[in-house]
GROMACS .gro file of C-alpha atoms in nm:
model
  401
    1MET     CA    1  13.892   9.300  12.718
    2LEU     CA    2  13.583   9.429  12.896
    3THR     CA    3  13.613   9.511  13.264
    4LYS     CA    4  13.366   9.368  13.515
    5THR     CA    5  13.198   9.710  13.529
    6SER     CA    6  13.153   9.719  13.151
    7LYS     CA    7  13.026   9.362  13.143
    8ALA     CA    8  12.778   9.438  13.419
    9ILE     CA    9  12.640   9.743  13.237
   10ALA     CA   10  12.627   9.572  12.897
   11LEU     CA   11  12.474   9.242  13.006
   12CYS     CA   12  12.223   9.397  13.246
   13SER     CA   13  12.122   9.650  12.981
   14ILE     CA   14  12.059   9.372  12.729
   15ALA     CA   15  11.853   9.188  12.992
   16ASN     CA   16  11.647   9.503  13.043
   17PHE     CA   17  11.605   9.528  12.665
   18ILE     CA   18  11.441   9.183  12.663
   19ASN     CA   19  11.254   9.252  12.987
   20SER     CA   20  11.096   9.568  12.849
   21ALA     CA   21  11.020   9.418  12.509
   22ASP     CA   22  10.833   9.132  12.675
   23ARG     CA   23  10.610   9.384  12.857
   24VAL     CA   24  10.509   9.562  12.536
   25ILE     CA   25  10.405   9.251  12.347
   26MET     CA   26  10.072   9.199  12.524
   27PRO     CA   27   9.942   9.557  12.479
   28ILE     CA   28  10.002   9.511  12.103
   29ALA     CA   29   9.887   9.150  12.081
   30ILE     CA   30   9.573   9.211  12.285
   31VAL     CA   31   9.405   9.388  11.990
   32PRO     CA   32   9.404   9.079  11.759
   33MET     CA   33   9.366   8.846  12.059
   34THR     CA   34   9.052   9.033  12.167
   35ASP     CA   35   8.911   9.000  11.815
   36GLU     CA   36   8.982   8.626  11.825
   37PHE     CA   37   8.868   8.547  12.180
   38ASN     CA   38   8.595   8.814  12.220
   39TRP     CA   39   8.719   8.964  12.550
   40ASP     CA   40   8.532   9.266  12.684
   41MET     CA   41   8.696   9.588  12.811
   42HIS     CA   42   8.721   9.462  13.169
   43GLY     CA   43   8.869   9.130  13.057
   44GLN     CA   44   9.134   9.318  12.861
   45GLY     CA   45   9.208   9.532  13.166
   46TRP     CA   46   9.269   9.230  13.386
   47VAL     CA   47   9.485   9.058  13.125
   48LEU     CA   48   9.702   9.369  13.106
   49SER     CA   49   9.719   9.415  13.484
   50SER     CA   50   9.778   9.052  13.584
   51PHE     CA   51  10.146   9.096  13.501
   52ALA     CA   52  10.175   9.357  13.775
   53VAL     CA   53  10.038   9.118  14.040
   54GLY     CA   54  10.337   8.888  13.997
   55TYR     CA   55  10.575   9.178  13.943
   56MET     CA   56  10.484   9.338  14.274
   57SER     CA   57  10.501   9.006  14.461
   58SER     CA   58  10.865   8.927  14.383
   59GLN     CA   59  11.042   9.264  14.421
   60VAL     CA   60  11.155   9.231  14.783
   61ILE     CA   61  11.235   8.864  14.728
   62GLY     CA   62  11.463   8.962  14.440
   63GLY     CA   63  11.645   9.231  14.638
   64SER     CA   64  11.692   9.006  14.942
   65ALA     CA   65  11.793   8.699  14.738
   66ALA     CA   66  12.053   8.895  14.541
   67LYS     CA   67  12.205   9.017  14.865
   68LYS     CA   68  12.218   8.663  15.005
   69TYR     CA   69  12.308   8.454  14.700
   70GLY     CA   70  12.472   8.709  14.469
   71GLY     CA   71  12.358   8.871  14.149
   72LYS     CA   72  12.455   8.606  13.896
   73ILE     CA   73  12.233   8.320  14.009
   74ILE     CA   74  11.927   8.538  14.074
   75MET     CA   75  11.953   8.705  13.732
   76THR     CA   76  11.975   8.360  13.574
   77VAL     CA   77  11.658   8.242  13.749
   78SER     CA   78  11.481   8.569  13.672
   79VAL     CA   79  11.544   8.572  13.297
   80LEU     CA   80  11.467   8.201  13.261
   81LEU     CA   81  11.131   8.243  13.437
   82TRP     CA   82  11.015   8.549  13.243
   83SER     CA   83  11.135   8.407  12.909
   84MET     CA   84  10.954   8.077  12.963
   85SER     CA   85  10.637   8.265  13.062
   86THR     CA   86  10.657   8.474  12.745
   87PHE     CA   87  10.726   8.178  12.520
   88MET     CA   88  10.430   7.980  12.660
   89VAL     CA   89  10.159   8.248  12.620
   90PRO     CA   90  10.019   8.101  12.292
   91PHE     CA   91   9.966   7.770  12.471
   92PHE     CA   92   9.761   7.937  12.748
   93ALA     CA   93   9.567   8.198  12.550
   94HIS     CA   94   9.261   7.979  12.488
   95SER     CA   95   9.177   8.012  12.860
   96ILE     CA   96   9.172   8.363  13.003
   97TYR     CA   97   9.240   8.221  13.350
   98ALA     CA   98   9.545   8.028  13.231
   99LEU     CA   99   9.659   8.344  13.058
  100PHE     CA  100   9.626   8.536  13.386
  101LEU     CA  101   9.856   8.280  13.552
  102SER     CA  102  10.116   8.300  13.274
  103ARG     CA  103  10.113   8.679  13.299
  104VAL     CA  104  10.156   8.658  13.677
  105ALA     CA  105  10.453   8.424  13.623
  106LEU     CA  106  10.601   8.676  13.377
  107GLY     CA  107  10.568   8.942  13.646
  108LEU     CA  108  10.731   8.717  13.906
  109GLY     CA  109  11.034   8.666  13.683
  110GLU     CA  110  11.071   9.030  13.585
  111GLY     CA  111  11.017   9.136  13.947
  112LEU     CA  112  11.330   8.947  14.047
  113GLY     CA  113  11.537   9.112  13.776
  114LEU     CA  114  11.556   9.488  13.837
  115PRO     CA  115  11.627   9.470  14.214
  116THR     CA  116  11.908   9.228  14.130
  117ILE     CA  117  12.045   9.471  13.871
  118PHE     CA  118  12.036   9.752  14.128
  119HIS     CA  119  12.227   9.524  14.368
  120ILE     CA  120  12.488   9.453  14.099
  121PHE     CA  121  12.520   9.820  14.004
  122SER     CA  122  12.558   9.936  14.366
  123HIS     CA  123  12.861   9.707  14.393
  124ALA     CA  124  13.016   9.747  14.049
  125ILE     CA  125  12.955  10.106  13.936
  126PRO     CA  126  13.154  10.404  14.078
  127GLY     CA  127  12.958  10.715  14.175
  128GLU     CA  128  13.083  10.936  13.892
  129GLU     CA  129  12.954  10.683  13.635
  130ARG     CA  130  12.627  10.594  13.808
  131SER     CA  131  12.398  10.829  13.614
  132ARG     CA  132  12.533  10.695  13.287
  133ALA     CA  133  12.495  10.333  13.398
  134PHE     CA  134  12.131  10.384  13.493
  135GLY     CA  135  12.080  10.596  13.181
  136TYR     CA  136  12.200  10.313  12.957
  137LEU     CA  137  11.993  10.064  13.157
  138VAL     CA  138  11.673  10.263  13.112
  139ALA     CA  139  11.756  10.350  12.750
  140SER     CA  140  11.807   9.983  12.663
  141GLY     CA  141  11.464   9.911  12.805
  142SER     CA  142  11.314  10.180  12.584
  143ILE     CA  143  11.497  10.038  12.282
  144GLY     CA  144  11.348   9.698  12.365
  145GLN     CA  145  11.001   9.851  12.375
  146THR     CA  146  11.075  10.027  12.046
  147VAL     CA  147  11.188   9.710  11.871
  148ALA     CA  148  10.884   9.520  12.000
  149ALA     CA  149  10.650   9.799  11.888
  150VAL     CA  150  10.803   9.800  11.536
  151VAL     CA  151  10.841   9.425  11.487
  152CYS     CA  152  10.529   9.285  11.652
  153PRO     CA  153  10.265   9.441  11.422
  154HIS     CA  154  10.427   9.248  11.133
  155LEU     CA  155  10.397   8.911  11.314
  156SER     CA  156  10.108   8.690  11.409
  157TRP     CA  157  10.034   8.739  11.776
  158GLN     CA  158  10.168   8.390  11.856
  159TRP     CA  159  10.510   8.463  11.700
  160MET     CA  160  10.542   8.784  11.899
  161PHE     CA  161  10.574   8.573  12.213
  162TYR     CA  162  10.785   8.296  12.057
  163LEU     CA  163  11.048   8.539  11.923
  164PHE     CA  164  11.111   8.741  12.238
  165GLY     CA  165  11.085   8.440  12.467
  166PHE     CA  166  11.362   8.271  12.269
  167MET     CA  167  11.581   8.581  12.298
  168GLY     CA  168  11.575   8.542  12.675
  169PHE     CA  169  11.700   8.185  12.653
  170VAL     CA  170  11.996   8.302  12.440
  171TRP     CA  171  12.076   8.577  12.692
  172VAL     CA  172  12.097   8.324  12.977
  173LEU     CA  173  12.362   8.123  12.791
  174VAL     CA  174  12.570   8.437  12.724
  175TRP     CA  175  12.531   8.553  13.087
  176LEU     CA  176  12.648   8.220  13.231
  177VAL     CA  177  12.957   8.223  13.008
  178MET     CA  178  13.059   8.590  13.027
  179TYR     CA  179  12.969   8.725  13.370
  180PRO     CA  180  13.223   8.653  13.649
  181ASP     CA  181  13.095   8.400  13.899
  182THR     CA  182  13.034   8.512  14.258
  183LEU     CA  183  12.902   8.302  14.541
  184GLY     CA  184  12.717   8.560  14.745
  185SER     CA  185  12.706   8.912  14.878
  186LEU     CA  186  13.019   8.868  15.090
  187ASP     CA  187  13.219   8.795  14.773
  188GLU     CA  188  13.082   9.096  14.585
  189GLU     CA  189  13.310   9.381  14.679
  190PHE     CA  190  13.208   9.743  14.639
  191VAL     CA  191  13.403   9.942  14.381
  192GLU     CA  192  13.343  10.234  14.622
  193PRO     CA  193  13.294  10.110  14.980
  194PRO     CA  194  13.012  10.289  15.170
  195LYS     CA  195  13.107  10.532  15.445
  196VAL     CA  196  12.901  10.329  15.691
  197ASN     CA  197  12.894   9.954  15.636
  198ASN     CA  198  12.566   9.890  15.817
  199VAL     CA  199  12.484   9.533  15.715
  200ASN     CA  200  12.223   9.435  15.975
  201VAL     CA  201  11.925   9.667  15.942
  202ARG     CA  202  11.574   9.615  16.078
  203TRP     CA  203  11.305   9.601  15.811
  204SER     CA  204  11.127   9.892  15.976
  205GLU     CA  205  11.428  10.112  15.889
  206PHE     CA  206  11.336  10.091  15.522
  207LEU     CA  207  11.009  10.267  15.602
  208CYS     CA  208  11.124  10.522  15.859
  209HIS     CA  209  11.322  10.775  15.653
  210TRP     CA  210  11.168  11.054  15.446
  211PRO     CA  211  11.454  11.051  15.190
  212LEU     CA  212  11.356  10.692  15.112
  213TRP     CA  213  10.985  10.775  15.101
  214SER     CA  214  11.056  11.062  14.861
  215ILE     CA  215  11.214  10.807  14.624
  216TYR     CA  216  10.928  10.560  14.672
  217ILE     CA  217  10.664  10.826  14.598
  218ALA     CA  218  10.852  10.967  14.296
  219HIS     CA  219  10.882  10.615  14.154
  220PHE     CA  220  10.511  10.550  14.214
  221SER     CA  221  10.422  10.875  14.038
  222MET     CA  222  10.647  10.804  13.739
  223ASN     CA  223  10.500  10.457  13.694
  224TRP     CA  224  10.140  10.573  13.713
  225SER     CA  225  10.156  10.759  13.381
  226ASN     CA  226  10.408  10.515  13.228
  227TYR     CA  227  10.182  10.214  13.290
  228ILE     CA  228   9.887  10.392  13.131
  229ILE     CA  229  10.094  10.465  12.820
  230MET     CA  230  10.247  10.117  12.806
  231GLN     CA  231   9.923   9.926  12.866
  232TRP     CA  232   9.670  10.135  12.680
  233LEU     CA  233   9.841  10.338  12.404
  234PRO     CA  234   9.779  10.087  12.119
  235THR     CA  235   9.415  10.043  12.225
  236TYR     CA  236   9.361  10.418  12.266
  237MET     CA  237   9.508  10.493  11.923
  238ARG     CA  238   9.309  10.216  11.755
  239ARG     CA  239   8.972  10.277  11.921
  240ASN     CA  240   8.976  10.655  11.979
  241LEU     CA  241   9.208  10.802  11.715
  242GLY     CA  242   9.116  10.561  11.435
  243ALA     CA  243   9.472  10.430  11.391
  244ASN     CA  244   9.515  10.139  11.151
  245GLN     CA  245   9.765   9.855  11.185
  246SER     CA  246  10.050  10.056  11.028
  247HIS     CA  247   9.978  10.346  11.261
  248ILE     CA  248  10.023  10.112  11.560
  249MET     CA  249  10.394  10.108  11.475
  250LEU     CA  250  10.397  10.474  11.576
  251THR     CA  251  10.369  10.352  11.935
  252ALA     CA  252  10.743  10.285  11.897
  253VAL     CA  253  10.817  10.658  11.870
  254PRO     CA  254  10.767  10.736  12.244
  255TYR     CA  255  11.012  10.460  12.334
  256VAL     CA  256  11.270  10.592  12.088
  257MET     CA  257  11.235  10.934  12.248
  258ASN     CA  258  11.264  10.777  12.594
  259SER     CA  259  11.590  10.599  12.509
  260LEU     CA  260  11.747  10.905  12.345
  261VAL     CA  261  11.654  11.145  12.624
  262GLY     CA  262  11.763  10.891  12.887
  263VAL     CA  263  12.119  10.867  12.752
  264VAL     CA  264  12.154  11.243  12.694
  265ALA     CA  265  12.013  11.323  13.039
  266ALA     CA  266  12.247  11.070  13.202
  267HIS     CA  267  12.560  11.225  13.049
  268PHE     CA  268  12.428  11.573  13.129
  269ALA     CA  269  12.369  11.477  13.494
  270ASP     CA  270  12.719  11.331  13.536
  271ALA     CA  271  12.865  11.640  13.367
  272LEU     CA  272  12.685  11.865  13.616
  273ILE     CA  273  12.829  11.662  13.905
  274ALA     CA  274  13.176  11.687  13.747
  275HIS     CA  275  13.130  12.064  13.730
  276LYS     CA  276  13.073  12.083  14.106
  277TRP     CA  277  12.696  12.066  14.123
  278THR     CA  278  12.594  11.879  14.435
  279VAL     CA  279  12.459  11.528  14.382
  280LEU     CA  280  12.136  11.626  14.557
  281SER     CA  281  12.072  11.926  14.332
  282VAL     CA  282  12.126  11.710  14.022
  283ARG     CA  283  11.893  11.435  14.149
  284ARG     CA  284  11.623  11.693  14.226
  285LEU     CA  285  11.662  11.868  13.892
  286MET     CA  286  11.637  11.549  13.689
  287THR     CA  287  11.344  11.415  13.890
  288SER     CA  288  11.157  11.744  13.853
  289ILE     CA  289  11.200  11.734  13.474
  290GLY     CA  290  11.108  11.365  13.476
  291LEU     CA  291  10.778  11.417  13.661
  292LEU     CA  292  10.653  11.768  13.583
  293GLY     CA  293  10.726  11.747  13.210
  294PRO     CA  294  10.540  11.420  13.149
  295GLY     CA  295  10.247  11.539  13.361
  296LEU     CA  296  10.208  11.848  13.144
  297PHE     CA  297  10.244  11.676  12.808
  298ILE     CA  298  10.011  11.388  12.890
  299LEU     CA  299   9.742  11.654  12.936
  300PHE     CA  300   9.828  11.797  12.592
  301PHE     CA  301   9.811  11.443  12.452
  302SER     CA  302   9.461  11.389  12.590
  303ALA     CA  303   9.333  11.709  12.426
  304VAL     CA  304   9.416  11.630  12.062
  305ASN     CA  305   9.248  11.406  11.805
  306ASN     CA  306   9.521  11.428  11.539
  307ILE     CA  307   9.739  11.113  11.530
  308PRO     CA  308  10.077  11.282  11.449
  309LEU     CA  309  10.021  11.549  11.716
  310ALA     CA  310   9.909  11.289  11.970
  311VAL     CA  311  10.221  11.081  11.899
  312LEU     CA  312  10.438  11.392  11.937
  313PHE     CA  313  10.292  11.483  12.278
  314VAL     CA  314  10.301  11.130  12.419
  315SER     CA  315  10.659  11.093  12.289
  316ILE     CA  316  10.770  11.410  12.468
  317SER     CA  317  10.592  11.288  12.782
  318LEU     CA  318  10.763  10.949  12.782
  319GLY     CA  319  11.093  11.103  12.671
  320LEU     CA  320  11.110  11.346  12.962
  321SER     CA  321  11.020  11.061  13.197
  322ALA     CA  322  11.361  10.909  13.116
  323CYS     CA  323  11.525  11.191  13.315
  324ASN     CA  324  11.414  11.001  13.627
  325SER     CA  325  11.692  10.748  13.563
  326SER     CA  326  11.942  11.021  13.656
  327GLY     CA  327  11.715  11.142  13.935
  328HIS     CA  328  11.543  10.929  14.196
  329LEU     CA  329  11.639  10.596  14.034
  330SER     CA  330  12.009  10.675  14.080
  331ASN     CA  331  11.942  10.799  14.434
  332HIS     CA  332  11.913  10.450  14.586
  333ALA     CA  333  12.286  10.383  14.570
  334GLU     CA  334  12.355  10.709  14.758
  335VAL     CA  335  12.105  10.690  15.043
  336ALA     CA  336  12.134  10.313  15.095
  337PRO     CA  337  12.449  10.177  14.923
  338ASN     CA  338  12.452   9.858  15.133
  339HIS     CA  339  12.087   9.786  15.057
  340ALA     CA  340  12.016   9.940  14.715
  341GLY     CA  341  11.863   9.619  14.583
  342ILE     CA  342  11.619   9.604  14.874
  343THR     CA  343  11.527   9.975  14.871
  344PHE     CA  344  11.466   9.954  14.497
  345ALA     CA  345  11.260   9.640  14.551
  346ILE     CA  346  11.040   9.820  14.804
  347SER     CA  347  11.018  10.123  14.577
  348ASN     CA  348  10.930   9.916  14.272
  349THR     CA  349  10.677   9.712  14.470
  350LEU     CA  350  10.490  10.028  14.563
  351ALA     CA  351  10.538  10.162  14.209
  352THR     CA  352  10.377   9.847  14.067
  353ILE     CA  353  10.046   9.927  14.235
  354PRO     CA  354   9.959  10.151  13.936
  355GLY     CA  355  10.033   9.855  13.710
  356ILE     CA  356   9.763   9.656  13.888
  357THR     CA  357   9.510   9.936  13.920
  358CYS     CA  358   9.557  10.112  13.585
  359GLY     CA  359   9.404   9.828  13.385
  360PRO     CA  360   9.068   9.791  13.562
  361LEU     CA  361   9.059  10.156  13.679
  362THR     CA  362   9.112  10.287  13.326
  363ALA     CA  363   8.846  10.050  13.194
  364GLU     CA  364   8.601  10.169  13.462
  365LEU     CA  365   8.675  10.540  13.410
  366VAL     CA  366   8.639  10.514  13.035
  367THR     CA  367   8.321  10.309  13.065
  368GLN     CA  368   8.163  10.545  13.318
  369SER     CA  369   8.269  10.848  13.111
  370HIS     CA  370   8.099  10.701  12.800
  371GLY     CA  371   8.425  10.652  12.613
  372ARG     CA  372   8.605  10.968  12.726
  373TRP     CA  373   8.969  10.926  12.838
  374PHE     CA  374   9.035  11.272  12.984
  375PRO     CA  375   8.975  11.162  13.350
  376VAL     CA  376   9.242  10.892  13.307
  377PHE     CA  377   9.507  11.138  13.188
  378PHE     CA  378   9.405  11.414  13.431
  379ILE     CA  379   9.458  11.183  13.729
  380ALA     CA  380   9.796  11.069  13.590
  381ALA     CA  381   9.916  11.429  13.557
  382GLY     CA  382   9.803  11.513  13.910
  383VAL     CA  383   9.991  11.216  14.054
  384ASN     CA  384  10.308  11.328  13.874
  385PHE     CA  385  10.282  11.683  14.009
  386VAL     CA  386  10.235  11.563  14.369
  387GLY     CA  387  10.530  11.322  14.338
  388ALA     CA  388  10.758  11.601  14.215
  389ILE     CA  389  10.667  11.828  14.506
  390ILE     CA  390  10.734  11.558  14.765
  391TYR     CA  391  11.068  11.459  14.611
  392LEU     CA  392  11.186  11.820  14.594
  393SER     CA  393  11.107  11.879  14.960
  394GLN     CA  394  11.215  11.550  15.119
  395SER     CA  395  11.499  11.393  14.914
  396ALA     CA  396  11.862  11.359  15.024
  397ALA     CA  397  12.191  11.234  14.881
  398SER     CA  398  12.362  11.135  15.205
  399GLN     CA  399  12.366  10.778  15.336
  400VAL     CA  400  12.074  10.695  15.568
  401LEU     CA  401  12.110  10.315  15.576
   0.00000   0.00000   0.00000
């Protein structure tokens, strides 16, 4: 019989599997959709970035609603919304404006989900298992991206959306049956009660502490390069490296690497804590690897024209990024255990800005550079390096809220 902790990790990880798979579909489908609907580079950029508009808009709502109404009901609403939005894409694709709206709705649904998962994990997961829980959560997302990247090239673009949308509907039924019902935050007890149970906090407090800002900035930096890879890798390989349809399946390799490194890094981080490393030193170590490594290898990736070598470098970049799950992503439950859902929501809201800007900004940089992508990857690496420096100097592992 699974414990509540095990059920929380398993069910939330499966939800993140579907969540992440749904995000990868459009970057793959947009190649045949562009051929069918004759979208230009800027149109493609806005289609890819419209998801992030909705995603950014619902983060704080998700964190606050989970705290008020409990994790179960908000996760149900979240997965239903993003699955319906995915399933309906073929019905909206004939109009680029309708497609924008469906992508925004997808973002709204997914934006409710992760803050709610962070709320659930802050209540249900003990500290010595937290790196592993977040490691499995992130790894499951990478596996979802991997499966989508392998399966989707073999399907018509319409069936890409039908298949993964239906999976979300099945998950909702399993979630309603298996996850213990709770009525609200007062009924969700902490497995490890915080040292300070500060329930009523002014909103300004979420913006007044450097340990929180170090997490926000590290998250922003991580997402900048990740969004570029997620949104543009299939297009870059097809248009610049001459990849054919079978080569597009190689875009699954970075996600495989991400999931493997995420799990290994999570167990390694918890082992370091068990061997008397301080929590802060572990969070800083893992975040440094998760930002500096990807920044370096994305530069290597931009400098090669060989498909296998390019896949190797981008895979190492995305793989090392998974170390962040045991770094700043796990740090929320330590600096703000009462409000981890909200602090993650704020962090992920700020970290979604790259998701909005990377589409049109990449299109503009590539257009102005006459097809060259180096400026795009150079900026991404620089953002990663700055984020690592700020996290190393300003992070903490003691409770601030």
